[in-house]
Coordinates of N, CA and C in Angstrom, one line a residue:
X1 N 140.0 71.1 138.8 CA 140.0 71.5 137.4 C 140.9 72.7 137.2
X2 N 141.7 72.6 136.2 CA 142.7 73.6 136.0 C 142.1 74.9 135.4
X3 N 142.8 76.0 135.4 CA 142.2 77.2 134.9 C 141.9 77.2 133.5
X4 N 142.7 76.6 132.7 CA 142.4 76.5 131.2 C 141.2 75.7 130.9
X5 N 141.0 74.6 131.7 CA 139.8 73.8 131.6 C 138.6 74.5 132.0
X6 N 138.7 75.3 133.0 CA 137.6 76.1 133.5 C 137.2 77.2 132.5
X7 N 138.2 77.8 131.9 CA 138.0 78.9 130.8 C 137.3 78.2 129.6
X8 N 137.7 77.0 129.3 CA 137.1 76.3 128.1 C 135.6 76.0 128.4
X9 N 135.4 75.6 129.6 CA 134.0 75.3 130.0 C 133.1 76.6 130.0
X10 N 133.7 77.7 130.5 CA 133.0 78.9 130.5 C 132.6 79.3 129.1
X11 N 133.6 79.2 128.2 CA 133.4 79.6 126.8 C 132.3 78.7 126.1
X12 N 132.4 77.4 126.4 CA 131.4 76.4 125.8 C 130.0 76.7 126.4
X13 N 129.9 77.0 127.7 CA 128.6 77.4 128.3 C 128.1 78.6 127.7
X14 N 128.9 79.6 127.4 CA 128.4 80.9 126.8 C 127.9 80.6 125.4
X15 N 128.6 79.8 124.7 CA 128.1 79.5 123.3 C 126.7 78.7 123.4
X16 N 126.6 77.8 124.3 CA 125.4 77.1 124.5 C 124.2 78.0 124.9
X17 N 124.5 79.0 125.7 CA 123.5 80.0 126.1 C 123.1 80.8 124.9
X18 N 124.0 81.2 124.1 CA 123.6 82.0 122.9 C 122.8 81.2 122.0
X19 N 123.1 79.9 121.8 CA 122.3 79.0 120.9 C 120.9 78.8 121.5
X20 N 120.9 78.7 122.8 CA 119.6 78.5 123.5 C 118.7 79.7 123.3
X21 N 119.3 80.9 123.5 CA 118.5 82.1 123.3 C 118.0 82.3 121.9
X22 N 118.8 81.9 120.9 CA 118.3 81.9 119.5 C 117.1 80.9 119.3
X23 N 117.3 79.8 119.9 CA 116.2 78.8 119.8 C 114.9 79.2 120.5
X24 N 115.1 79.9 121.6 CA 113.9 80.4 122.3 C 113.1 81.5 121.5
X25 N 113.7 82.1 120.5 CA 113.0 83.0 119.6 C 112.0 82.2 118.8
X26 N 112.2 80.9 118.7 CA 111.2 80.1 117.9 C 110.2 79.3 118.7
X27 N 110.4 79.4 120.0 CA 109.4 78.7 120.9 C 108.3 79.7 121.2
X28 N 107.1 79.3 120.8 CA 105.9 80.2 120.9 C 105.1 79.8 122.2
X29 N 104.7 80.9 122.8 CA 103.8 80.7 124.0 C 102.5 81.4 123.7
X30 N 101.4 80.6 123.7 CA 100.1 81.1 123.4 C 99.3 81.3 124.7
X31 N 98.6 82.3 124.8 CA 97.7 82.6 125.9 C 96.4 83.2 125.4
X32 N 95.3 83.0 126.1 CA 94.1 83.6 125.8 C 93.2 83.9 127.0
X33 N 92.2 84.8 126.8 CA 91.3 85.0 127.9 C 90.4 83.8 128.1
X34 N 89.8 83.8 129.3 CA 89.0 82.6 129.6 C 87.9 82.3 128.6
X35 N 87.3 83.4 128.0 CA 86.3 83.2 127.1 C 86.8 83.1 125.6
X36 N 88.1 83.2 125.4 CA 88.7 83.1 124.1 C 88.5 84.3 123.2
X37 N 88.1 85.4 123.7 CA 87.9 86.6 122.9 C 89.2 87.4 122.6
X38 N 90.2 87.1 123.4 CA 91.5 87.7 123.1 C 92.6 86.7 123.2
X39 N 93.5 86.6 122.2 CA 94.6 85.6 122.2 C 95.9 86.4 121.8
X40 N 96.9 86.0 122.5 CA 98.2 86.5 122.2 C 99.3 85.4 122.1
X41 N 100.3 85.7 121.3 CA 101.4 84.8 121.2 C 102.7 85.5 121.4
X42 N 103.5 85.0 122.3 CA 104.9 85.5 122.6 C 105.9 84.5 122.3
X43 N 107.2 84.9 122.1 CA 108.2 83.9 122.0 C 108.7 83.7 123.5
X44 N 109.5 82.7 123.7 CA 110.0 82.4 125.0 C 111.0 83.5 125.4
X45 N 111.4 84.4 124.5 CA 112.3 85.5 124.8 C 111.4 86.8 125.0
X46 N 110.1 86.6 125.3 CA 109.3 87.7 125.6 C 109.0 88.7 124.5
X47 N 109.0 88.3 123.2 CA 108.7 89.1 122.1 C 107.3 88.8 121.7
X48 N 106.5 89.8 121.6 CA 105.1 89.7 121.2 C 105.1 89.4 119.7
X49 N 104.4 88.3 119.3 CA 104.3 87.9 117.9 C 103.0 88.2 117.3
X50 N 101.9 88.0 118.1 CA 100.6 88.3 117.5 C 99.5 88.5 118.6
X51 N 98.5 89.3 118.2 CA 97.3 89.5 119.0 C 96.1 89.3 118.1
X52 N 95.2 88.5 118.7 CA 93.9 88.3 118.0 C 92.8 88.8 118.9
X53 N 92.0 89.8 118.4 CA 91.0 90.4 119.2 C 89.6 90.2 118.5
X54 N 88.7 89.6 119.3 CA 87.3 89.4 118.8 C 86.7 90.7 118.6
X55 N 85.9 90.9 117.5 CA 85.2 92.2 117.3 C 84.4 92.7 118.4
X56 N 83.8 91.8 119.2 CA 82.9 92.2 120.3 C 83.7 93.1 121.3
X57 N 85.0 92.8 121.5 CA 85.8 93.6 122.4 C 86.1 95.0 121.9
X58 N 85.9 95.2 120.7 CA 86.2 96.6 120.1 C 85.2 97.6 120.5
X59 N 84.1 97.1 121.0 CA 83.0 98.0 121.4 C 83.2 98.7 122.8
X60 N 84.1 98.1 123.6 CA 84.3 98.6 125.0 C 85.8 98.7 125.2
X61 N 86.3 99.9 125.1 CA 87.7 100.2 125.2 C 88.2 99.8 126.6
X62 N 87.5 100.1 127.7 CA 88.0 99.7 129.0 C 88.1 98.2 129.2
X63 N 87.1 97.5 128.7 CA 87.1 96.0 128.7 C 88.3 95.4 127.9
X64 N 88.5 96.0 126.7 CA 89.6 95.5 125.9 C 91.0 95.8 126.6
X65 N 91.1 96.9 127.2 CA 92.4 97.2 128.0 C 92.6 96.2 129.1
X66 N 91.5 95.9 129.8 CA 91.6 95.0 130.9 C 92.0 93.6 130.4
X67 N 91.4 93.2 129.3 CA 91.7 91.9 128.7 C 93.2 91.9 128.3
X68 N 93.6 92.9 127.7 CA 95.0 93.0 127.2 C 96.0 92.8 128.4
X69 N 95.8 93.6 129.4 CA 96.6 93.5 130.6 C 96.7 92.1 131.2
X70 N 95.6 91.5 131.4 CA 95.5 90.2 132.0 C 96.2 89.1 131.2
X71 N 95.8 89.1 129.9 CA 96.3 88.0 129.0 C 97.8 88.2 128.7
X72 N 98.2 89.4 128.4 CA 99.6 89.7 128.1 C 100.5 89.3 129.3
X73 N 100.0 89.7 130.5 CA 100.8 89.4 131.7 C 101.0 87.9 132.0
X74 N 99.9 87.2 131.7 CA 99.9 85.7 131.9 C 100.9 85.1 130.8
X75 N 100.9 85.6 129.6 CA 101.8 85.1 128.6 C 103.2 85.4 128.9
X76 N 103.5 86.6 129.4 CA 104.9 87.0 129.8 C 105.4 86.1 130.9
X77 N 104.5 85.8 131.9 CA 104.9 84.9 133.0 C 105.3 83.5 132.5
X78 N 104.5 83.0 131.6 CA 104.8 81.7 131.0 C 106.1 81.7 130.2
X79 N 106.3 82.8 129.4 CA 107.5 82.9 128.6 C 108.7 83.0 129.5
X80 N 108.6 83.8 130.5 CA 109.8 83.9 131.5 C 110.1 82.6 132.1
X81 N 109.1 81.8 132.5 CA 109.3 80.5 133.1 C 110.0 79.6 132.2
X82 N 109.5 79.5 130.9 CA 110.2 78.6 129.9 C 111.6 79.1 129.7
X83 N 111.8 80.4 129.5 CA 113.1 81.0 129.3 C 114.1 80.6 130.5
X84 N 113.7 80.8 131.7 CA 114.5 80.5 132.8 C 114.8 79.1 132.9
X85 N 113.9 78.2 132.7 CA 114.1 76.8 132.8 C 115.1 76.3 131.8
X86 N 115.0 76.8 130.6 CA 115.9 76.4 129.5 C 117.3 76.9 129.7
X87 N 117.5 78.2 130.2 CA 118.8 78.8 130.4 C 119.4 78.1 131.6
X88 N 118.6 77.9 132.7 CA 119.2 77.2 133.9 C 119.7 75.8 133.5
X89 N 119.0 75.1 132.7 CA 119.4 73.8 132.3 C 120.8 73.8 131.6
X90 N 121.0 74.8 130.7 CA 122.3 75.0 130.0 C 123.4 75.3 131.0
X91 N 123.2 76.2 131.9 CA 124.2 76.7 132.8 C 124.6 75.7 133.8
X92 N 123.7 74.7 134.1 CA 124.0 73.8 135.2 C 124.7 72.5 134.7
X93 N 124.8 72.3 133.4 CA 125.4 71.1 132.8 C 126.9 71.3 132.9
X94 N 127.5 70.4 133.6 CA 129.0 70.3 133.7 C 129.7 71.7 134.1
X95 N 129.0 72.5 134.7 CA 129.5 73.9 135.0 C 129.6 74.0 136.5
X96 N 130.9 74.1 137.1 CA 131.0 74.3 138.5 C 130.6 75.7 138.9
X97 N 129.9 75.8 140.0 CA 129.5 77.1 140.5 C 130.7 77.8 141.2
X98 N 131.0 79.0 140.7 CA 132.0 79.8 141.3 C 131.3 80.9 142.1
X99 N 131.7 81.0 143.4 CA 131.0 82.0 144.2 C 131.1 83.4 143.6
X100 N 129.9 84.1 143.6 CA 129.9 85.4 143.0 C 129.6 85.4 141.5
X101 N 129.6 84.3 140.9 CA 129.4 84.2 139.4 C 128.0 83.6 139.0
X102 N 127.1 83.4 140.0 CA 125.9 82.8 139.8 C 125.0 83.4 138.6
X103 N 125.1 84.7 138.5 CA 124.3 85.4 137.5 C 125.0 85.8 136.3
X104 N 126.2 85.3 136.1 CA 127.1 85.7 135.0 C 126.4 85.4 133.6
X105 N 125.7 84.3 133.5 CA 125.2 83.9 132.2 C 123.7 84.2 132.0
X106 N 123.1 85.0 132.8 CA 121.7 85.3 132.7 C 121.5 86.4 131.7

């Protein structure tokens, strides 16, 4: 592949990555506690969109904090997984790997 062709592919891939990132702002990841008392929604770009807390959790601050930590961390893990899979798919399409540039589009 010639240098101009490679530069064109790099530019096209960068544009596709930016489009994918914008689309991931609309992909919602829902997570909830096992008992359903706490629910959170994140975008696939790790932006918190909503939190729903059952009134019963408001009576015990420590329990609420524990719930928030567990549920938010699970939602973040899911969001990161979706994000990585989507961006990896874009960067691998017709894009030759150049040594040292593996992380250029992350």
